[in-house]
Amino acid sequence: MVSFADPERLSVIFDSPQREEWQKSRQIIARLGLTPTMRIADVGAGTGYFSRQFAALLPKGRVYAIDSEPNMVAHMRRRFADEQIGNIEVRLSEPDHPALPAELDWVFLANVYRFISQRRAFLAQIYAGMPSGARLMLVDLATVHAAPSPDQVMDELKAVGFELRELDMHTCPTHYLLQARKP
Ligand SMILES: C[S@@+](CC[C@H](N)C(=O)[O-])C[C@H]1O[C@@H](n2cnc3c(N)ncnc32)[C@H](O)[C@@H]1O
């Protein structure tokens, strides 16, 4: 199992100034169509790379930066306090329980799903925690040896009840973007 217990070391990769070049996070975020009052849960938020970008777009909304690794949670709390970002709530979750808030427009999972061991149970919990009409974006590696494949992930999303909206293989050269909705 991969460990995410050393945020200082991982931050060199996750928050690298070069990351935008390969991750295309600005284009990924643009696909969400965020408006200032929306609420988004960044599940497996890590060091907060995406969460802080969401926060800048949601001055009247809220970001829930959720992670099951206590050291990542502590790191994000320090980071967002230092950066004086007031619209992010950091939450520690259980590996099989994502600790979603009741009101949500989006659930966002980037570079997380492939590390989940009990994927079906995890997705079912996400689905159960989302209000009807809320949407999910899942971003993960699209390289040939990446597992699970986008097809497999689509099957897993459908199996728990999600309605598939879009599979985007073009926005980011190394990652796919998969959008789904809770009916
Ligand atoms: C590769 S990092 C990605 C971080 C961030 N999303 C990004 O793209 O920069 C994966 C993160 O997912 C978290 N994670 C792994 N399994 C999880 C689970 N079951 N629930 C919540 N977070 C999880 C890890 O602790 C880690 O911080």
XYZ file of N, CA and C and ligand atoms in Angstrom:
576
model
N 0.847 -1.209 0.000
C 0.000 0.000 0.000
C 0.881 1.257 0.000
N 0.517 2.238 -0.822
C 1.305 3.466 -0.903
C 1.045 4.312 0.340
N 2.112 4.917 0.885
C 1.928 5.768 2.060
C 1.904 7.247 1.658
N 0.965 7.983 2.272
C 0.879 9.428 2.052
C 1.143 10.172 3.360
N 1.962 9.555 4.215
C 2.139 10.080 5.581
C 3.213 11.161 5.693
N 3.868 11.481 4.561
C 4.945 12.481 4.643
C 4.645 13.669 3.715
N 3.768 14.560 4.165
C 3.344 15.661 3.290
C 4.479 16.586 2.874
N 5.477 16.769 3.741
C 6.555 17.710 3.382
C 7.293 17.188 2.142
N 7.546 15.868 2.126
C 8.251 15.262 0.988
C 7.342 15.257 -0.257
N 6.076 14.879 -0.067
C 5.162 14.771 -1.217
C 4.806 16.139 -1.802
N 4.849 17.156 -0.957
C 4.518 18.503 -1.423
C 5.480 18.978 -2.524
N 6.710 18.468 -2.489
C 7.682 18.838 -3.525
C 7.149 18.404 -4.900
N 6.457 17.264 -4.932
C 5.876 16.775 -6.192
C 4.495 17.395 -6.415
N 3.626 17.256 -5.390
C 2.222 17.671 -5.569
C 2.089 19.172 -5.842
N 2.959 19.973 -5.215
C 2.839 21.430 -5.349
C 3.980 22.022 -6.171
N 4.582 21.198 -6.994
C 5.688 21.673 -7.831
C 5.203 22.799 -8.747
N 6.017 23.853 -8.925
C 5.625 24.930 -9.847
C 5.438 24.410 -11.280
N 6.028 23.248 -11.590
C 5.883 22.679 -12.952
C 4.604 21.866 -13.118
N 3.878 21.638 -12.023
C 2.746 20.707 -12.122
C 1.691 21.162 -13.130
N 1.459 22.465 -13.176
C 0.437 22.965 -14.109
C 0.713 22.486 -15.549
N 2.005 22.380 -15.897
C 2.365 21.990 -17.272
C 1.824 20.607 -17.634
N 1.951 19.641 -16.710
C 1.490 18.292 -17.059
C 0.092 17.989 -16.540
N -0.293 18.657 -15.438
C -1.603 18.345 -14.857
C -2.730 19.117 -15.524
N -2.424 20.284 -16.067
C -3.442 21.130 -16.715
C -4.598 21.418 -15.752
N -4.236 21.734 -14.521
C -5.291 21.891 -13.510
C -6.251 23.039 -13.831
N -5.727 24.110 -14.436
C -6.638 25.222 -14.747
C -7.719 24.773 -15.730
N -7.311 23.976 -16.736
C -8.319 23.488 -17.703
C -9.262 22.479 -17.039
N -8.720 21.645 -16.160
C -9.573 20.675 -15.451
C -10.627 21.434 -14.646
N -10.171 22.438 -13.906
C -11.085 23.194 -13.042
C -12.119 23.946 -13.882
N -11.696 24.440 -15.047
C -12.649 25.149 -15.916
C -13.801 24.235 -16.328
N -13.534 22.926 -16.458
C -14.579 21.973 -16.857
C -15.676 21.845 -15.791
N -15.380 22.272 -14.552
C -16.380 22.159 -13.481
C -17.435 23.276 -13.569
N -17.100 24.363 -14.237
C -18.047 25.483 -14.335
C -18.443 26.023 -12.962
N -17.474 26.227 -12.100
C -17.782 26.688 -10.735
C -18.310 28.116 -10.756
N -19.318 28.380 -9.931
C -19.808 29.750 -9.724
C -19.606 30.084 -8.246
N -19.525 31.398 -7.898
C -18.975 31.802 -6.598
C -19.623 31.214 -5.340
N -20.881 30.754 -5.433
C -21.530 30.265 -4.209
C -21.490 28.733 -4.072
N -20.843 28.065 -5.004
C -20.901 26.592 -4.992
C -20.104 25.976 -3.843
N -20.451 24.723 -3.567
C -19.749 23.940 -2.532
C -19.152 22.715 -3.200
N -17.871 22.472 -2.919
C -17.189 21.333 -3.540
C -16.405 20.567 -2.493
N -16.476 19.249 -2.570
C -15.682 18.394 -1.679
C -14.522 17.829 -2.485
N -13.315 18.111 -2.033
C -12.097 17.596 -2.674
C -11.677 16.384 -1.837
N -12.054 15.201 -2.317
C -11.842 13.980 -1.522
C -10.469 13.394 -1.878
N -9.647 13.175 -0.850
C -8.251 12.788 -1.080
C -7.482 14.030 -1.506
N -7.690 15.118 -0.759
C -7.174 16.437 -1.158
C -5.656 16.535 -1.062
N -5.024 15.642 -0.315
C -3.558 15.619 -0.236
C -3.013 16.864 0.441
N -2.127 17.568 -0.263
C -1.532 18.788 0.314
C -2.394 20.015 0.041
N -3.500 19.828 -0.697
C -4.420 20.944 -0.941
C -4.192 21.648 -2.271
N -3.476 20.979 -3.181
C -3.156 21.585 -4.480
C -4.410 22.085 -5.201
N -5.418 21.230 -5.332
C -6.650 21.651 -6.017
C -7.534 22.496 -5.094
N -7.596 22.133 -3.821
C -8.520 22.834 -2.908
C -8.279 24.341 -2.888
N -7.005 24.750 -2.851
C -6.750 26.184 -2.756
C -7.113 26.896 -4.066
N -7.046 26.173 -5.189
C -7.476 26.783 -6.460
C -9.002 26.901 -6.493
N -9.690 25.889 -5.956
C -11.164 25.992 -5.868
C -11.552 27.179 -4.982
N -10.843 27.326 -3.859
C -11.203 28.366 -2.880
C -11.168 29.753 -3.518
N -10.212 29.967 -4.406
C -10.085 31.282 -5.048
C -11.280 31.574 -5.950
N -11.964 30.511 -6.418
C -13.107 30.692 -7.329
C -14.449 30.698 -6.600
N -14.421 30.422 -5.297
C -15.670 30.268 -4.541
C -15.727 31.229 -3.345
N -15.649 32.544 -3.602
C -15.584 33.497 -2.492
C -16.809 33.430 -1.578
N -17.960 33.018 -2.119
C -19.162 32.920 -1.281
C -19.584 31.475 -1.102
N -18.747 30.564 -1.502
C -19.061 29.143 -1.378
C -18.148 28.492 -0.359
N -17.921 27.198 -0.517
C -17.110 26.492 0.473
C -16.416 25.298 -0.183
N -15.176 25.081 0.268
C -14.413 23.916 -0.168
C -14.239 23.014 1.044
N -14.523 21.740 0.865
C -14.271 20.744 1.912
C -13.065 19.938 1.452
N -11.944 20.130 2.118
C -10.701 19.432 1.764
C -10.595 18.223 2.677
N -10.844 17.060 2.109
C -11.033 15.842 2.914
C -9.907 14.856 2.613
N -9.347 14.261 3.654
C -8.314 13.236 3.437
C -8.340 12.271 4.617
N -7.976 11.013 4.332
C -7.974 10.004 5.403
C -6.601 9.883 6.065
N -5.630 10.638 5.578
C -4.283 10.581 6.167
C -4.123 11.761 7.151
N -3.997 11.456 8.458
C -3.939 12.545 9.450
C -2.818 13.556 9.192
N -1.672 13.110 8.696
C -0.577 14.063 8.453
C -0.914 15.034 7.319
N -1.655 14.541 6.325
C -2.085 15.436 5.234
C -3.087 16.464 5.778
N -3.970 16.005 6.631
C -4.974 16.899 7.213
C -4.275 17.990 8.043
N -3.306 17.598 8.851
C -2.571 18.578 9.673
C -1.815 19.563 8.766
N -1.231 19.029 7.710
C -0.482 19.871 6.765
C -1.412 20.916 6.135
N -2.599 20.455 5.680
C -3.530 21.399 5.039
C -4.008 22.450 6.038
N -4.262 22.026 7.278
C -4.751 23.014 8.268
C -3.702 24.113 8.455
N -2.430 23.703 8.583
C -1.352 24.699 8.746
C -1.253 25.569 7.497
N -1.278 24.915 6.352
C -1.077 25.639 5.093
C -2.164 26.690 4.859
N -3.427 26.283 5.040
C -4.517 27.223 4.740
C -4.578 28.340 5.791
N -4.160 28.042 7.028
C -4.087 29.094 8.047
C -2.976 30.076 7.669
N -1.807 29.556 7.288
C -0.681 30.430 6.896
C -1.072 31.297 5.700
N -1.797 30.691 4.767
C -2.165 31.424 3.547
C -3.446 32.245 3.735
N -3.998 32.190 4.956
C -5.206 32.956 5.320
C -6.350 32.714 4.335
N -6.590 31.444 4.059
C -7.723 31.063 3.206
C -8.851 30.636 4.139
N -9.947 31.398 4.132
C -10.996 31.170 5.125
C -12.143 30.292 4.657
N -12.231 30.010 3.362
C -13.401 29.266 2.869
C -13.103 27.799 2.580
N -12.079 27.252 3.239
C -11.812 25.813 3.124
C -11.974 25.181 4.506
N -12.807 24.154 4.558
C -12.921 23.371 5.794
C -12.180 22.053 5.580
N -11.203 21.786 6.428
C -10.409 20.548 6.292
C -11.050 19.475 7.156
N -11.246 18.297 6.574
C -11.876 17.204 7.321
C -11.028 15.933 7.235
N -10.904 15.260 8.361
C -10.263 13.942 8.388
C -11.359 12.906 8.179
N -11.140 12.010 7.193
C -12.153 10.986 6.913
C -11.605 9.607 7.262
N -12.486 8.620 7.227
C -12.073 7.219 7.342
C -11.872 6.695 5.918
N -10.978 5.707 5.719
C -10.747 5.213 4.361
C -12.026 4.763 3.647
N -12.990 4.221 4.385
C -14.222 3.765 3.720
C -15.403 4.685 3.996
N -15.125 5.885 4.523
C -16.215 6.833 4.777
C -15.730 8.254 4.514
N -16.176 8.873 3.411
C -15.567 10.126 2.966
C -15.956 11.398 3.735
N -16.841 11.324 4.723
C -17.159 12.498 5.571
C -17.622 13.701 4.754
N -18.556 13.465 3.830
C -19.069 14.560 3.005
C -20.044 15.425 3.799
N -20.095 16.732 3.491
C -21.120 17.581 4.111
C -22.474 17.328 3.451
N -23.561 17.799 4.075
C -24.901 17.521 3.538
C -25.170 18.278 2.241
N -24.698 19.518 2.156
C -24.978 20.320 0.948
C -23.750 20.374 0.062
N -23.921 20.000 -1.180
C -22.785 19.904 -2.095
C -23.225 20.071 -3.539
N -22.389 20.729 -4.345
C -22.622 20.772 -5.788
C -21.717 19.785 -6.521
N -20.488 19.647 -6.002
C -19.495 18.791 -6.678
C -18.720 17.957 -5.675
N -18.402 16.740 -6.101
C -17.370 15.947 -5.418
C -16.249 15.785 -6.438
N -15.030 16.048 -5.992
C -13.874 16.016 -6.885
C -12.850 15.041 -6.323
N -12.399 14.143 -7.187
C -11.396 13.142 -6.774
C -10.278 13.137 -7.803
N -9.115 13.633 -7.447
C -8.003 13.634 -8.403
C -6.862 12.790 -7.874
N -6.446 11.836 -8.654
C -5.295 10.996 -8.298
C -5.508 10.251 -6.989
N -6.724 9.820 -6.766
C -7.088 9.141 -5.521
C -7.653 7.753 -5.805
N -8.524 7.685 -6.820
C -9.327 6.472 -6.984
C -8.461 5.228 -7.181
N -7.345 5.375 -7.879
C -6.517 4.186 -8.142
C -5.834 3.652 -6.884
N -5.834 4.452 -5.816
C -5.205 4.004 -4.565
C -6.202 3.371 -3.602
N -7.486 3.371 -3.962
C -8.522 2.858 -3.061
C -8.591 1.341 -3.195
N -8.545 0.636 -2.071
C -8.571 -0.830 -2.175
C -10.011 -1.352 -2.301
N -10.927 -0.812 -1.507
C -12.333 -1.271 -1.577
C -13.123 -0.239 -2.391
N -12.896 -0.245 -3.704
C -13.446 0.845 -4.520
C -14.968 0.875 -4.518
N -15.599 -0.285 -4.614
C -17.060 -0.347 -4.698
C -17.701 0.240 -3.432
N -17.177 -0.171 -2.269
C -17.721 0.320 -0.997
C -17.476 1.826 -0.868
N -16.323 2.260 -1.293
C -15.966 3.683 -1.217
C -16.902 4.522 -2.089
N -17.107 4.061 -3.335
C -18.008 4.798 -4.241
C -19.436 4.814 -3.724
N -19.850 3.690 -3.163
C -21.218 3.620 -2.635
C -21.394 4.640 -1.503
N -20.364 4.824 -0.696
C -20.428 5.820 0.386
C -20.478 7.237 -0.175
N -19.699 7.471 -1.206
C -19.714 8.804 -1.836
C -21.109 9.076 -2.381
N -21.646 8.092 -3.094
C -22.975 8.237 -3.700
C -24.016 8.524 -2.617
N -23.964 7.746 -1.554
C -24.956 7.912 -0.475
C -24.841 9.295 0.166
N -23.646 9.846 0.217
C -23.435 11.137 0.883
C -23.746 12.335 0.013
N -23.977 12.117 -1.274
C -24.226 13.247 -2.180
C -25.722 13.535 -2.291
N -26.113 14.827 -2.348
C -27.520 15.115 -2.625
C -27.851 14.813 -4.085
N -29.121 14.577 -4.375
C -29.555 14.358 -5.761
C -29.185 15.560 -6.608
N -28.701 15.295 -7.799
C -28.345 16.396 -8.706
C -26.892 16.828 -8.575
N -26.216 16.441 -7.498
C -24.798 16.820 -7.327
C -23.962 16.014 -8.319
N -22.838 16.593 -8.677
C -21.991 15.959 -9.694
C -20.636 15.534 -9.138
N -20.044 14.593 -9.847
C -18.751 14.056 -9.437
C -17.779 14.185 -10.606
N -16.564 14.656 -10.313
C -15.500 14.574 -11.323
C -14.374 13.737 -10.763
N -14.011 12.742 -11.546
C -12.934 11.846 -11.154
C -11.808 12.007 -12.183
N -10.630 12.357 -11.690
C -9.471 12.574 -12.550
C -8.425 11.542 -12.165
N -7.955 10.780 -13.147
C -6.922 9.798 -12.783
C -6.064 9.474 -14.002
N -5.009 8.728 -13.762
C -4.014 8.441 -14.794
C -4.620 7.678 -15.975
N -4.261 8.125 -17.178
C -4.796 7.469 -18.382
C -3.691 6.773 -19.167
N -2.554 6.549 -18.547
C -1.457 5.882 -19.257
C -1.821 4.408 -19.474
N -1.159 3.742 -20.443
C -1.585 2.385 -20.833
C -1.647 1.372 -19.696
N -0.701 1.473 -18.753
C -0.681 0.472 -17.686
C -1.483 0.901 -16.449
N -2.130 2.067 -16.541
C -2.860 2.565 -15.366
C -4.054 1.661 -15.057
N -4.266 1.421 -13.805
C -5.412 0.596 -13.390
C -6.091 1.251 -12.194
N -7.425 1.246 -12.143
C -8.348 0.696 -13.125
C -8.407 1.567 -14.389
N -8.844 0.963 -15.487
C -8.971 1.708 -16.740
C -10.225 2.586 -16.677
N -10.305 3.609 -17.541
C -11.520 4.427 -17.564
C -12.793 3.592 -17.769
N -12.721 2.558 -18.616
C -13.905 1.712 -18.837
C -14.354 1.023 -17.555
N -13.355 0.520 -16.830
C -13.662 -0.148 -15.555
C -14.287 0.854 -14.559
N -13.733 2.060 -14.516
C -14.249 3.064 -13.574
C -15.683 3.439 -13.952
N -15.953 3.545 -15.256
C -17.322 3.874 -15.679
C -18.292 2.778 -15.229
N -17.872 1.524 -15.371
C -18.731 0.415 -14.920
C -18.963 0.494 -13.408
N -17.918 0.844 -12.678
C -18.042 0.913 -11.222
C -18.957 2.061 -10.797
N -18.876 3.178 -11.525
C -19.756 4.318 -11.209
C -21.217 3.957 -11.475
N -21.451 3.318 -12.625
C -22.838 2.938 -12.982
C -23.394 1.945 -11.972
N -22.528 1.030 -11.533
C -22.991 -0.026 -10.626
C -23.513 0.520 -9.296
N -23.001 1.662 -8.851
C -23.526 2.208 -7.587
C -24.656 3.203 -7.812
N -24.979 3.510 -9.084
C -26.151 4.358 -9.345
C -25.856 5.658 -10.073
N -24.587 5.992 -10.278
C -24.280 7.253 -10.962
C -24.729 7.208 -12.419
N -25.081 8.392 -12.904
C -25.408 8.600 -14.320
C -24.132 9.183 -14.944
N -23.595 8.556 -15.970
C -22.353 9.057 -16.579
C -22.656 10.265 -17.446
N -21.792 11.277 -17.378
C -22.008 12.498 -18.168
C -20.978 12.688 -19.260
N -19.689 12.485 -18.937
C -18.663 12.773 -19.944
C -17.356 12.083 -19.590
N -16.712 11.485 -20.599
C -15.342 10.994 -20.442
C -14.477 11.861 -21.339
N -13.543 12.577 -20.733
C -12.706 13.534 -21.461
C -11.264 13.027 -21.409
N -10.748 12.651 -22.586
C -9.375 12.121 -22.670
C -8.426 13.178 -23.240
N -8.908 14.404 -23.442
C -8.111 15.385 -24.183
C -7.602 16.563 -23.355
N -8.361 16.957 -22.318
C -7.978 18.159 -21.566
C -6.578 18.030 -20.983
N -6.270 16.847 -20.489
C -4.993 16.619 -19.826
C -4.285 15.461 -20.545
N -3.026 15.630 -20.953
C -2.382 14.582 -21.768
C -2.184 13.249 -21.044
N -2.051 13.277 -19.714
C -1.726 12.045 -18.984
C -2.900 11.497 -18.166
N -3.967 12.280 -18.042
C -5.074 11.909 -17.164
C -6.405 11.956 -17.923
N -7.338 11.126 -17.499
C -8.706 11.256 -18.019
C -9.543 12.003 -16.989
N -10.604 12.636 -17.481
C -11.554 13.348 -16.612
C -12.899 12.667 -16.832
N -13.495 12.187 -15.778
C -14.766 11.489 -15.902
C -15.803 12.218 -15.053
N -16.914 12.609 -15.707
C -17.967 13.319 -14.973
C -19.186 12.426 -14.841
N -19.786 12.460 -13.660
C -21.004 11.694 -13.409
C -21.921 12.538 -12.528
N -23.168 12.072 -12.431
C -24.161 12.842 -11.655
C -24.997 11.871 -10.846
N -25.391 12.295 -9.646
C -26.341 11.495 -8.881
C -27.747 11.907 -9.312
N -28.523 10.979 -9.875
C -29.856 11.370 -10.391
C -30.770 11.870 -9.267
C -1.794 11.037 -4.901
S -2.540 11.942 -3.591
C -3.488 13.116 -4.500
C -3.699 14.419 -3.765
C -4.487 15.477 -4.529
N -5.807 15.038 -4.896
C -3.726 15.936 -5.747
O -4.096 15.564 -6.880
O -2.734 16.671 -5.562
C -3.769 10.834 -2.952
C -4.400 11.335 -1.658
O -5.566 10.532 -1.424
C -5.645 10.245 -0.027
N -6.452 9.057 0.130
C -6.127 7.776 -0.207
N -7.139 6.948 0.090
C -8.141 7.721 0.618
C -9.445 7.447 1.117
N -9.936 6.217 1.138
N -10.188 8.488 1.573
C -9.714 9.754 1.550
N -8.468 10.067 1.113
C -7.686 9.063 0.632
C -4.181 10.084 0.384
O -3.998 10.216 1.776
C -3.513 11.187 -0.429
O -3.440 12.387 0.275
